[in-house]
mmCIF file with all atom_site columns, C-alpha atoms in Angstrom:
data_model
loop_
_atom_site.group_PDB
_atom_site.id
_atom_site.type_symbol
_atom_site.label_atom_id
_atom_site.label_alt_id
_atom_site.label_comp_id
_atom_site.label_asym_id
_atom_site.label_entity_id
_atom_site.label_seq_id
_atom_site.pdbx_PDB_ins_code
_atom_site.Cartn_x
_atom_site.Cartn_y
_atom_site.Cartn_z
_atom_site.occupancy
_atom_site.B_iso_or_equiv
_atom_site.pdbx_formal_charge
_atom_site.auth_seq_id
_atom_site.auth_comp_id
_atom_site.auth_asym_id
_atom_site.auth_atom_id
_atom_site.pdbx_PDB_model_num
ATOM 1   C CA . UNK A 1 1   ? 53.351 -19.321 -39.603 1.00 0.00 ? 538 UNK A CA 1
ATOM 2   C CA . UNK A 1 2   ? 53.497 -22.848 -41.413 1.00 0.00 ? 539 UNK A CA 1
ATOM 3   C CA . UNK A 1 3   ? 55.275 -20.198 -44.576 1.00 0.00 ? 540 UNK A CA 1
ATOM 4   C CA . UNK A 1 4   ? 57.595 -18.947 -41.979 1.00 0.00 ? 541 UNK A CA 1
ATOM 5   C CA . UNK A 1 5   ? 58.655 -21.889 -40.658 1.00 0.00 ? 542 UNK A CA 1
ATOM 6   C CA . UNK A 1 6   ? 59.612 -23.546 -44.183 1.00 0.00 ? 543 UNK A CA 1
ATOM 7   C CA . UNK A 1 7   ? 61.547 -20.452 -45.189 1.00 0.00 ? 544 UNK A CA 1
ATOM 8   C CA . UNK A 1 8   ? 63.696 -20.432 -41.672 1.00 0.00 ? 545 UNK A CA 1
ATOM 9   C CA . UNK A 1 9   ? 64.379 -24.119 -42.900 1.00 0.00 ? 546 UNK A CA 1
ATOM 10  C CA . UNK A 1 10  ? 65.276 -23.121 -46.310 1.00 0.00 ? 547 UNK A CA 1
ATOM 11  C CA . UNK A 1 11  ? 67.519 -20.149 -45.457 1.00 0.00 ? 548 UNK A CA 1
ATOM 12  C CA . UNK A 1 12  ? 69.142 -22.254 -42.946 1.00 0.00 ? 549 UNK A CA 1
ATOM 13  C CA . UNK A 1 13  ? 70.046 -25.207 -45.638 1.00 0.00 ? 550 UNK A CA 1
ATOM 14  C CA . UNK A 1 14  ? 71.193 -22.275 -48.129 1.00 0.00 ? 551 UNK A CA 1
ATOM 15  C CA . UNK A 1 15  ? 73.854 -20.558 -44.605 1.00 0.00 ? 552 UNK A CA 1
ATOM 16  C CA . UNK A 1 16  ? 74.962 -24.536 -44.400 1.00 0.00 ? 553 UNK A CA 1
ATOM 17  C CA . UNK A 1 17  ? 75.867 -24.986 -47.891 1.00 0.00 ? 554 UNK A CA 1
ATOM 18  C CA . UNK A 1 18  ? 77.357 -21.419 -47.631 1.00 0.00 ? 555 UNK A CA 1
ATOM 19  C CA . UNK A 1 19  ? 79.158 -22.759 -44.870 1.00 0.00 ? 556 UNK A CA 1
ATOM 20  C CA . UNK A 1 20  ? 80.554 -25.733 -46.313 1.00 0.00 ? 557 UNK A CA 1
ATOM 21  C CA . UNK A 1 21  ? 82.251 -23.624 -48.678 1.00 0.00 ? 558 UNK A CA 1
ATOM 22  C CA . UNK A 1 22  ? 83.392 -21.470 -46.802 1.00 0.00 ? 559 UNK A CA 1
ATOM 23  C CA . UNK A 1 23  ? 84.905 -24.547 -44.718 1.00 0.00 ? 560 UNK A CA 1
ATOM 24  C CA . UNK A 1 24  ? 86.583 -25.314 -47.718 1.00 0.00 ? 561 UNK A CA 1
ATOM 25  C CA . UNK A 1 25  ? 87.851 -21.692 -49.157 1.00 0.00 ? 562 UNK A CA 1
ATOM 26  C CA . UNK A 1 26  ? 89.652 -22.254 -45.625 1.00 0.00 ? 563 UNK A CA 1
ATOM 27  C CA . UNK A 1 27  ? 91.405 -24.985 -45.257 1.00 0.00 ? 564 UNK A CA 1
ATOM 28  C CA . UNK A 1 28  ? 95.223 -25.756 -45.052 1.00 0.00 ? 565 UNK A CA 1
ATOM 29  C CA . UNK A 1 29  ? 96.421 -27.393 -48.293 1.00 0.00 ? 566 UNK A CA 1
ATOM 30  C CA . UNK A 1 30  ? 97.341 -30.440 -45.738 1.00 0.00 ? 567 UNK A CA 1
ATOM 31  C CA . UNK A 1 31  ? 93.641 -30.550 -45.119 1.00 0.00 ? 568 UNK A CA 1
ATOM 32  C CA . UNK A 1 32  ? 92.117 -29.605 -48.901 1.00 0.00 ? 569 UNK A CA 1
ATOM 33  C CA . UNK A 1 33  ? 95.091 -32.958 -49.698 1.00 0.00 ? 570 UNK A CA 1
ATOM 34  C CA . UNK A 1 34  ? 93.213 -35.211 -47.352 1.00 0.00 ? 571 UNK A CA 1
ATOM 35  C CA . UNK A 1 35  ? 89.990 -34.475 -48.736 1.00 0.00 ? 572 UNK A CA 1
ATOM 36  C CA . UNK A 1 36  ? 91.054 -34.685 -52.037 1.00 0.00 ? 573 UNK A CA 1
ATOM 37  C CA . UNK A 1 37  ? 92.489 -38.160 -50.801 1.00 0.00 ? 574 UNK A CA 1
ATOM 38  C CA . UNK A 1 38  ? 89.250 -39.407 -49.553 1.00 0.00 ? 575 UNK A CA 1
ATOM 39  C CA . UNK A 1 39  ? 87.369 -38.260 -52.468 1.00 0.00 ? 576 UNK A CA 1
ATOM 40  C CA . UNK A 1 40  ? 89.663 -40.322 -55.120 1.00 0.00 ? 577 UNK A CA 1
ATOM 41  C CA . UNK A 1 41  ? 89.448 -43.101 -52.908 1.00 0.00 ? 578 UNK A CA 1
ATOM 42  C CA . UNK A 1 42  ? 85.761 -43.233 -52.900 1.00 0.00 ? 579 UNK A CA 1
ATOM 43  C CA . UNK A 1 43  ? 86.063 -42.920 -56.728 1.00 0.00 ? 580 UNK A CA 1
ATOM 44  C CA . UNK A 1 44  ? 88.672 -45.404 -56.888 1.00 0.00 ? 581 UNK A CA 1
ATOM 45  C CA . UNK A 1 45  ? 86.334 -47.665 -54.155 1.00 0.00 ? 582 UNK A CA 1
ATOM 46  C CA . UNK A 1 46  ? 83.331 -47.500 -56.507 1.00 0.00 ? 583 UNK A CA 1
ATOM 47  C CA . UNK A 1 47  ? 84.663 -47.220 -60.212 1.00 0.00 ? 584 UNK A CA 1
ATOM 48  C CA . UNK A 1 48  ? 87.864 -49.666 -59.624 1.00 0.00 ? 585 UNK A CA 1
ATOM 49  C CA . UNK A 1 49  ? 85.551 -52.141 -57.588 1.00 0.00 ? 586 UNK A CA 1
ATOM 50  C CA . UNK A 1 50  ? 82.915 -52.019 -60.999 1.00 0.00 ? 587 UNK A CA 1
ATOM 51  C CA . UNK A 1 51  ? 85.909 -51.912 -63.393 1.00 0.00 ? 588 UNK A CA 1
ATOM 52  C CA . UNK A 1 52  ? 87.444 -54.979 -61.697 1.00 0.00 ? 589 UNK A CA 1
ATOM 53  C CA . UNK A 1 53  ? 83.980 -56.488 -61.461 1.00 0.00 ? 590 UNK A CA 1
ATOM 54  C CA . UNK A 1 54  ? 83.612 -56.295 -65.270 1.00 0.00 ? 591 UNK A CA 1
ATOM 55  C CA . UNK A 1 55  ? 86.995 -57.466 -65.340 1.00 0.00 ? 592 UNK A CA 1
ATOM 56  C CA . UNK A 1 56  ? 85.989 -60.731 -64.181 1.00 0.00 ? 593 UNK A CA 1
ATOM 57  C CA . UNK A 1 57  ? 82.810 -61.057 -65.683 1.00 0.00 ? 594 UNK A CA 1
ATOM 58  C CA . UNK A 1 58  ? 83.827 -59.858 -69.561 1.00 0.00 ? 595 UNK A CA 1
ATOM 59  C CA . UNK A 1 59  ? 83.172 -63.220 -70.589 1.00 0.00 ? 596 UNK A CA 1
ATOM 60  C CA . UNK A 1 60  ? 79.686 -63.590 -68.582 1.00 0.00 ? 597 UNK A CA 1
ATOM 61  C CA . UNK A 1 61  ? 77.916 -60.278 -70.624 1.00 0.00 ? 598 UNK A CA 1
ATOM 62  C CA . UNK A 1 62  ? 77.222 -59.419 -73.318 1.00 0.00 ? 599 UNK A CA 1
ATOM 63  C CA . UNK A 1 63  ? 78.120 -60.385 -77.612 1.00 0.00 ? 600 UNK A CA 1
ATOM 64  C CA . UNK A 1 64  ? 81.247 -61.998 -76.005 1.00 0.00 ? 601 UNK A CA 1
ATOM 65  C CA . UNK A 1 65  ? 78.681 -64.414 -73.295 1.00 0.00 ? 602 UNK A CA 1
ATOM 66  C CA . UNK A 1 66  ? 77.747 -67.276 -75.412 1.00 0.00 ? 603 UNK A CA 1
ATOM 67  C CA . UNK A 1 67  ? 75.093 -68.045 -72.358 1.00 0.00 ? 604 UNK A CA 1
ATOM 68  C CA . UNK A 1 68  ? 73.975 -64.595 -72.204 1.00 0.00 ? 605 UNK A CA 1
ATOM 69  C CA . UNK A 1 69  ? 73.580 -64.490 -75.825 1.00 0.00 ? 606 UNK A CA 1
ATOM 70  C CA . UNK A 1 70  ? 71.361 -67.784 -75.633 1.00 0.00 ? 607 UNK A CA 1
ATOM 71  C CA . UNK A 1 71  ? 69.376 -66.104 -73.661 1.00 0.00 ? 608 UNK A CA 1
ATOM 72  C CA . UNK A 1 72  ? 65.549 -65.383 -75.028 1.00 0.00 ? 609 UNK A CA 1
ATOM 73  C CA . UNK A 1 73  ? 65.315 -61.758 -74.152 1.00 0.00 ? 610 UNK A CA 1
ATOM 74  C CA . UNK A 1 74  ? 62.590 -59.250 -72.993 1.00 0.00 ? 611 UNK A CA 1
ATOM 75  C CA . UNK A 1 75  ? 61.802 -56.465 -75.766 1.00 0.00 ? 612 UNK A CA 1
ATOM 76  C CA . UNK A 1 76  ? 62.928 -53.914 -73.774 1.00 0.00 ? 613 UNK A CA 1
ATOM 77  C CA . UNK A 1 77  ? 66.676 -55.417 -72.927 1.00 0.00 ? 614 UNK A CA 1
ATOM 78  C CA . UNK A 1 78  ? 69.690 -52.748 -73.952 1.00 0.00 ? 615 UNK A CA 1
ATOM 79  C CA . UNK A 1 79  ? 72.508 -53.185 -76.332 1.00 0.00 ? 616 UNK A CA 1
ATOM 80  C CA . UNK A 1 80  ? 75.463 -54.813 -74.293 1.00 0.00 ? 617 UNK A CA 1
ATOM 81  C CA . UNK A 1 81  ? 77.246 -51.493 -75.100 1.00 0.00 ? 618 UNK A CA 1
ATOM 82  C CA . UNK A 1 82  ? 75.134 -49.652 -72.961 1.00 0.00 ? 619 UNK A CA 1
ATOM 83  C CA . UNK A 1 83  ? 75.742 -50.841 -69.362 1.00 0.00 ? 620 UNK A CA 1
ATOM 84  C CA . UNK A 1 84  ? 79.249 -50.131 -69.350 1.00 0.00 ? 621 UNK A CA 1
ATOM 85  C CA . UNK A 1 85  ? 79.032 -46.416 -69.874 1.00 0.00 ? 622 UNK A CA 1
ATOM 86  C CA . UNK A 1 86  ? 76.203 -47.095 -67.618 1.00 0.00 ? 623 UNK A CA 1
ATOM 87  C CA . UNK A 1 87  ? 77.340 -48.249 -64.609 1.00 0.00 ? 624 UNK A CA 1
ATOM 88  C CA . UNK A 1 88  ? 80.570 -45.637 -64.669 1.00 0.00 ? 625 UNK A CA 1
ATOM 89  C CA . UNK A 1 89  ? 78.591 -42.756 -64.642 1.00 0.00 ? 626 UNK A CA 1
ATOM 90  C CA . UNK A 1 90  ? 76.766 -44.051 -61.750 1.00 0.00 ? 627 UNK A CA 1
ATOM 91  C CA . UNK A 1 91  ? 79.479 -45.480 -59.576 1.00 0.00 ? 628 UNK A CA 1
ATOM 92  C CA . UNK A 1 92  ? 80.968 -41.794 -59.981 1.00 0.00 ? 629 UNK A CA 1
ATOM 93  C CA . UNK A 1 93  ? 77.878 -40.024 -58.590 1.00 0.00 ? 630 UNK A CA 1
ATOM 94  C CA . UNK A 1 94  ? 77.361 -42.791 -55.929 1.00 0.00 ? 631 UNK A CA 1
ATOM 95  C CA . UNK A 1 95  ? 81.335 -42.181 -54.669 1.00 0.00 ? 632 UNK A CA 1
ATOM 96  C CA . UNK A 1 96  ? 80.864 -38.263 -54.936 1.00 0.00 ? 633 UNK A CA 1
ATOM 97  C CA . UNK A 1 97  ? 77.930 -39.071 -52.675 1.00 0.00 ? 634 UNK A CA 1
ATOM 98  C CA . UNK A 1 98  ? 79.371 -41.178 -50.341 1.00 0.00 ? 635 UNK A CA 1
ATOM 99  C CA . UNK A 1 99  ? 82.389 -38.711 -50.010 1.00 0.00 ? 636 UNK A CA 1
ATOM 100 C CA . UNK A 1 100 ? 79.906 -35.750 -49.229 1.00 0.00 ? 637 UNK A CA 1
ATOM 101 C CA . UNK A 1 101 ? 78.470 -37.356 -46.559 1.00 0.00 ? 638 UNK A CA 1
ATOM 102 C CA . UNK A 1 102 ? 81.619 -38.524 -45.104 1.00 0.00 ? 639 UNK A CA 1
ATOM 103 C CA . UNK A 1 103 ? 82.436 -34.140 -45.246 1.00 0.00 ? 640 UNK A CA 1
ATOM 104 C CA . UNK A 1 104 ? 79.745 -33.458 -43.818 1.00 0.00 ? 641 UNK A CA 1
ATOM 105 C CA . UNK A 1 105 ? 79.610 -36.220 -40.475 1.00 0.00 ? 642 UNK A CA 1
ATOM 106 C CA . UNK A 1 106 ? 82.808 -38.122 -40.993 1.00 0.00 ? 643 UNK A CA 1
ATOM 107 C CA . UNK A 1 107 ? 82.446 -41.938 -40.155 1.00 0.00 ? 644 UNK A CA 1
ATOM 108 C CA . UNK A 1 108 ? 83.092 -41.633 -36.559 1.00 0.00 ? 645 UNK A CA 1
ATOM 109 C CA . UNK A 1 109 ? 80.342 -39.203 -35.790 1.00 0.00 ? 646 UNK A CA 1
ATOM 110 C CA . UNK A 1 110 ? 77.480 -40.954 -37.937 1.00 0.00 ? 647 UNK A CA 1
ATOM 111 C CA . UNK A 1 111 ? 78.331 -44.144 -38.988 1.00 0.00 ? 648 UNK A CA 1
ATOM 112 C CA . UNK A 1 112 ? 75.184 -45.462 -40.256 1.00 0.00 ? 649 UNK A CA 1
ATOM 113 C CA . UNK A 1 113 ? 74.808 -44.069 -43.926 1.00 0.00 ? 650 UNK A CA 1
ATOM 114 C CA . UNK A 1 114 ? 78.325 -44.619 -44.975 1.00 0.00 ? 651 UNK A CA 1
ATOM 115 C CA . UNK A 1 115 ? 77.510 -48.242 -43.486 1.00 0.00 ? 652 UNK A CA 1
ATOM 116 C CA . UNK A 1 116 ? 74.485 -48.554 -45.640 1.00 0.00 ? 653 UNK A CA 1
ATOM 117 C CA . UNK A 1 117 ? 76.717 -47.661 -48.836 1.00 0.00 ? 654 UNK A CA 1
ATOM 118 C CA . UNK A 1 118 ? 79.138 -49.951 -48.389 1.00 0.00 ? 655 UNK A CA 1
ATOM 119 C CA . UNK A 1 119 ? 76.950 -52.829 -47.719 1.00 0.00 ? 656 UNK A CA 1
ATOM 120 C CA . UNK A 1 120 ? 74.505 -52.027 -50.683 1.00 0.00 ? 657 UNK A CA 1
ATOM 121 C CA . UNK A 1 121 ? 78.151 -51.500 -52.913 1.00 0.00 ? 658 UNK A CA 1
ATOM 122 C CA . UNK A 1 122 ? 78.960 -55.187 -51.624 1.00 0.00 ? 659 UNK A CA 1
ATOM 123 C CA . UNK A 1 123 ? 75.991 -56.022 -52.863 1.00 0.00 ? 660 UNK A CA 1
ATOM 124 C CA . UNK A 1 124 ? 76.214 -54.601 -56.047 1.00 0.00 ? 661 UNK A CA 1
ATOM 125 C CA . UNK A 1 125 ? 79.253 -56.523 -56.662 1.00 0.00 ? 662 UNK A CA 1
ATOM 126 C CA . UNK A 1 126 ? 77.713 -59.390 -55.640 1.00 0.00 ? 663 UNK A CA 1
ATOM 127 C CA . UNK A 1 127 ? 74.860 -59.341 -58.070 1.00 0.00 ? 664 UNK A CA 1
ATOM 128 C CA . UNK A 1 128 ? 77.567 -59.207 -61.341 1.00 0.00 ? 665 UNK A CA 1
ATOM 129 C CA . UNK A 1 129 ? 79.087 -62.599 -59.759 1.00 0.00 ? 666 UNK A CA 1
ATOM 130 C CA . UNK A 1 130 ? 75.615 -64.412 -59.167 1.00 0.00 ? 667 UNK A CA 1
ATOM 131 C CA . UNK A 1 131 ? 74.091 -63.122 -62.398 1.00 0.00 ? 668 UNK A CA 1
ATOM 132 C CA . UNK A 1 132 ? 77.728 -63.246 -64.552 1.00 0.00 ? 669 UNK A CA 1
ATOM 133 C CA . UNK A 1 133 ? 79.538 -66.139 -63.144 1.00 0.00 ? 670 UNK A CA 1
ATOM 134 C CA . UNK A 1 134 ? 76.789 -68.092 -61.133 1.00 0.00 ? 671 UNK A CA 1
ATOM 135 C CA . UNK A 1 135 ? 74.649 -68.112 -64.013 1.00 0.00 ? 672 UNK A CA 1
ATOM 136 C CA . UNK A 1 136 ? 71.606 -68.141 -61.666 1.00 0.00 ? 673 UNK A CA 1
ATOM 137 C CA . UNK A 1 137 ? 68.548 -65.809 -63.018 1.00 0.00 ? 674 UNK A CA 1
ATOM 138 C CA . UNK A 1 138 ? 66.469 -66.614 -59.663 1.00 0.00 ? 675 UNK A CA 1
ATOM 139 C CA . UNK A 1 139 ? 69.219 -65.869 -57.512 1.00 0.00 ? 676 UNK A CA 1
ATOM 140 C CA . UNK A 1 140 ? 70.188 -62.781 -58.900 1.00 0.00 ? 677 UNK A CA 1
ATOM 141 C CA . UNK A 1 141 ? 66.550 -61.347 -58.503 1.00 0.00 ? 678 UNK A CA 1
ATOM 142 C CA . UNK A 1 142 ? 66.229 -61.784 -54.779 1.00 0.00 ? 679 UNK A CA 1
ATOM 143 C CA . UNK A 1 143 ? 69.633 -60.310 -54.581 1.00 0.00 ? 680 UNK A CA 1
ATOM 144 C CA . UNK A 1 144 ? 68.925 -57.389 -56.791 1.00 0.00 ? 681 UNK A CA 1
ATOM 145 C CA . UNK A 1 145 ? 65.383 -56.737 -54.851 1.00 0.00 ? 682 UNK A CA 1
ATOM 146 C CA . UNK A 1 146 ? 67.804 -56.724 -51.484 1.00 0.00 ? 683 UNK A CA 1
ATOM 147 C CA . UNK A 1 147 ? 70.153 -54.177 -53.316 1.00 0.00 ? 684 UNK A CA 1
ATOM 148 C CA . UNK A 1 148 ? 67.008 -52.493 -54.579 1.00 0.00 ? 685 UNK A CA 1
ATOM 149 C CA . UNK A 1 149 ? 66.076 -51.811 -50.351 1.00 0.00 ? 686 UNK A CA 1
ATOM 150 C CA . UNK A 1 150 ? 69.674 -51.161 -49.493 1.00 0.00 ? 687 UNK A CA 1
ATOM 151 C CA . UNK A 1 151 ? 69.751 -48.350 -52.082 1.00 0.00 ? 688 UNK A CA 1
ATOM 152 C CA . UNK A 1 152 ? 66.500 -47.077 -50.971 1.00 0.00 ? 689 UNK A CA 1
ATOM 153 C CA . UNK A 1 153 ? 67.703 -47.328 -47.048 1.00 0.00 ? 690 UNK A CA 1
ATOM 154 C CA . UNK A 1 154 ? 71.539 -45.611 -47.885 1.00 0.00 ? 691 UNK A CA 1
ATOM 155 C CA . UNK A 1 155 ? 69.722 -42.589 -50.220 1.00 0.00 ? 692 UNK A CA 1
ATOM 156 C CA . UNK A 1 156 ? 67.227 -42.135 -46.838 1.00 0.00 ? 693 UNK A CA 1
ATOM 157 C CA . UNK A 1 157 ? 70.138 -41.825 -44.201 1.00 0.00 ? 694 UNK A CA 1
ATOM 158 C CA . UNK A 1 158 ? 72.078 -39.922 -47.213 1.00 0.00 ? 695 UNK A CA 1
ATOM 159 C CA . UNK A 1 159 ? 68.454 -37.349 -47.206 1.00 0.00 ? 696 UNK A CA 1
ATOM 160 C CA . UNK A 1 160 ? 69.519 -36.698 -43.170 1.00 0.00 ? 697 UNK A CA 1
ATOM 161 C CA . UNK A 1 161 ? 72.597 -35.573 -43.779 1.00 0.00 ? 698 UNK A CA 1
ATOM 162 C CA . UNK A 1 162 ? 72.296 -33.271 -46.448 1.00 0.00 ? 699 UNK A CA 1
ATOM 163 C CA . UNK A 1 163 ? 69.072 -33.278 -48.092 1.00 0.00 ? 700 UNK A CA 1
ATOM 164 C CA . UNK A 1 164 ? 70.468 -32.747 -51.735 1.00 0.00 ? 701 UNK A CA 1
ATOM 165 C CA . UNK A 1 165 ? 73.250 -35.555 -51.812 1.00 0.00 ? 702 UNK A CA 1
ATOM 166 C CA . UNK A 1 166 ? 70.448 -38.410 -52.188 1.00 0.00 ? 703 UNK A CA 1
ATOM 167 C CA . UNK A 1 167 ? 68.942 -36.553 -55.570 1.00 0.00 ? 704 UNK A CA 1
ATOM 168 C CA . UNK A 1 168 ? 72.532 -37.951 -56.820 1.00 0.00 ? 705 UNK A CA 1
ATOM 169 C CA . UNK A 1 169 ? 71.709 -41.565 -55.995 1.00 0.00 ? 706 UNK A CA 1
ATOM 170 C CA . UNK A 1 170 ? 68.403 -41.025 -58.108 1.00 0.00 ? 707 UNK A CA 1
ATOM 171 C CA . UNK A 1 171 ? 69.857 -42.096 -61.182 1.00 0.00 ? 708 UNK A CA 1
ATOM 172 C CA . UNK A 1 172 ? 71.015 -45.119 -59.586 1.00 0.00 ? 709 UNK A CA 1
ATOM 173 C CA . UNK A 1 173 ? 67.992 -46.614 -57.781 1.00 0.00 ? 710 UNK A CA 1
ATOM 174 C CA . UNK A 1 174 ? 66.197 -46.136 -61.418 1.00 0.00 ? 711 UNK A CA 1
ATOM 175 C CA . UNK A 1 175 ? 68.589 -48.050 -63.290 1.00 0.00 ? 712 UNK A CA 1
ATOM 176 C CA . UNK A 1 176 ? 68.773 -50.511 -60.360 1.00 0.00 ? 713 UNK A CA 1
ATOM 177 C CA . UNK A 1 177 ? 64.661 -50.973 -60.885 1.00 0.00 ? 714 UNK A CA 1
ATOM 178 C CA . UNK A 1 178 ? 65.149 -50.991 -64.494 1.00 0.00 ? 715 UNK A CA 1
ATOM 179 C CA . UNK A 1 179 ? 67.371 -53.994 -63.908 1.00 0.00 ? 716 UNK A CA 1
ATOM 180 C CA . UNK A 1 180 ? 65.361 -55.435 -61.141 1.00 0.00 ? 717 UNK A CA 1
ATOM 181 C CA . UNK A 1 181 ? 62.753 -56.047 -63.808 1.00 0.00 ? 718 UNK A CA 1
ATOM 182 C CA . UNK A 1 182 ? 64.588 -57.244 -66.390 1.00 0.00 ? 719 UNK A CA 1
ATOM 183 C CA . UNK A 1 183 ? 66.579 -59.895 -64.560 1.00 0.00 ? 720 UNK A CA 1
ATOM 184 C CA . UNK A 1 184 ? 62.704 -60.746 -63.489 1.00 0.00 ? 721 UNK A CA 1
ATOM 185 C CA . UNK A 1 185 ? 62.056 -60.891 -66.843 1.00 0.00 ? 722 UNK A CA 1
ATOM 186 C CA . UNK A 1 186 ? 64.895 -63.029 -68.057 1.00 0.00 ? 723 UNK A CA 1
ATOM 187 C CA . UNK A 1 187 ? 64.566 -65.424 -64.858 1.00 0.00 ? 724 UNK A CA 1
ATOM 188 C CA . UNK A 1 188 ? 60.527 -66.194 -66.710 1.00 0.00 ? 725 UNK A CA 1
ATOM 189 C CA . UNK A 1 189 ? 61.965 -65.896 -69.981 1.00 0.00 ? 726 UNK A CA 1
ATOM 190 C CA . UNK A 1 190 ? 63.885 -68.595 -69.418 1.00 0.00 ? 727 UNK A CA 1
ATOM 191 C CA . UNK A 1 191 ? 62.729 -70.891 -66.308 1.00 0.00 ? 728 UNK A CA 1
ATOM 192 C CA . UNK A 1 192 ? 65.984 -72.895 -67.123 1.00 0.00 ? 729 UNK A CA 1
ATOM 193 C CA . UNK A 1 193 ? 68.619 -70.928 -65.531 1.00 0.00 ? 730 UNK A CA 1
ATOM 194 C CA . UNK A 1 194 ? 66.991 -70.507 -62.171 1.00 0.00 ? 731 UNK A CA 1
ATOM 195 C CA . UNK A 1 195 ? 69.659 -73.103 -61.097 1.00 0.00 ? 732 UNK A CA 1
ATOM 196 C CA . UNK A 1 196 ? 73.146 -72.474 -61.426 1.00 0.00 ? 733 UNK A CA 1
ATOM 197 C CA . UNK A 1 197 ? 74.306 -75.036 -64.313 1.00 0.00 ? 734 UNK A CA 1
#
């Protein structure tokens, strides 16, 4: 019985996904434009908000930094070439996420999980400006574990409304406890910059 029930639940996420599509194979073009509209702004939310992050930071990371560079560094700290490519890919899959859950519920009807992403994408902004600018190792690791749970909360409420969309915030909670422990790592490397100077 405990078999049948799973594969009732199975079969009935495969006729949903079905159904999406076929949503989609039917829509006006006014309606396919408007999704299309959402989706690039998502894109443009996420990748234009980290591009004009960067933007304000280039002098704050990496060979350019002459603070960052001063740093003493854990072994395991990337190449400053790495984050950029970095962070694009995953802003991408985090607006292609937020846009599939705004298909599938739209804001109105479930508000909560496309409030979680914005409020974990504020703080993700946030972080470069304490971390970049604010020059404040301590700070930026309490904000980073607090972006660390909103991440964790948005990729839950994602997991209720369609249980695949959170497997595409994966990539970003790992990176975001890959950097959780290296700005804890940097913040005891170097016990000086727990203050902003």
């Amino acid at each position: 019985q405990h078999y049948f029930i799973q594969s009732n639940l199975r079969m009935g996420e495969q006729q949903g996904e079905v159904g999406l599509m076929t949503q989609l194979r039917n829509m006006s073009r006014r309606e396919l434009f408007i999704q299309f509209c959402v989706l690039v702004g998502f894109v443009i939310l996420c990748m234009g908000g980290g591009g004009i992050m960067g933007a304000i930071t280039a002098n704050d990371f990496g060979d350019d930094s002459e603070w960052y560079m001063s740093l003493k560094k854990p072994c395991f700290n990337p190449p400053s070439a790495v984050f950029g490519p970095v962070w694009s890919i995953l802003y991408l899959f985090m607006a292609i996420a937020a846009f599939v859950v705004w298909r599938s519920t739209t804001f109105k009807e479930q508000p909560a999980p496309l409030v979680a992403f914005f409020i974990q994408l504020i703080l993700n902004f946030a972080w470069v400006l304490i971390f970049g600018k604010g020059h404040d190792l301590f700070a930026s690791f309490v904000e980073i574990v607090i972006l660390w749970i909103a991440v964790l909360v948005t990729m839950i409420l994602f997991f209720r409304v369609r249980p695949w969309v959170h497997f595409l915030l994966l990539p970003y909670i790992m990176w975001v406890t890959f950097a959780t422990i290296l700005n804890y790592s940097l913040w005891q490397l170097n016990p000086e910059n727990g203050d902003s100077d």
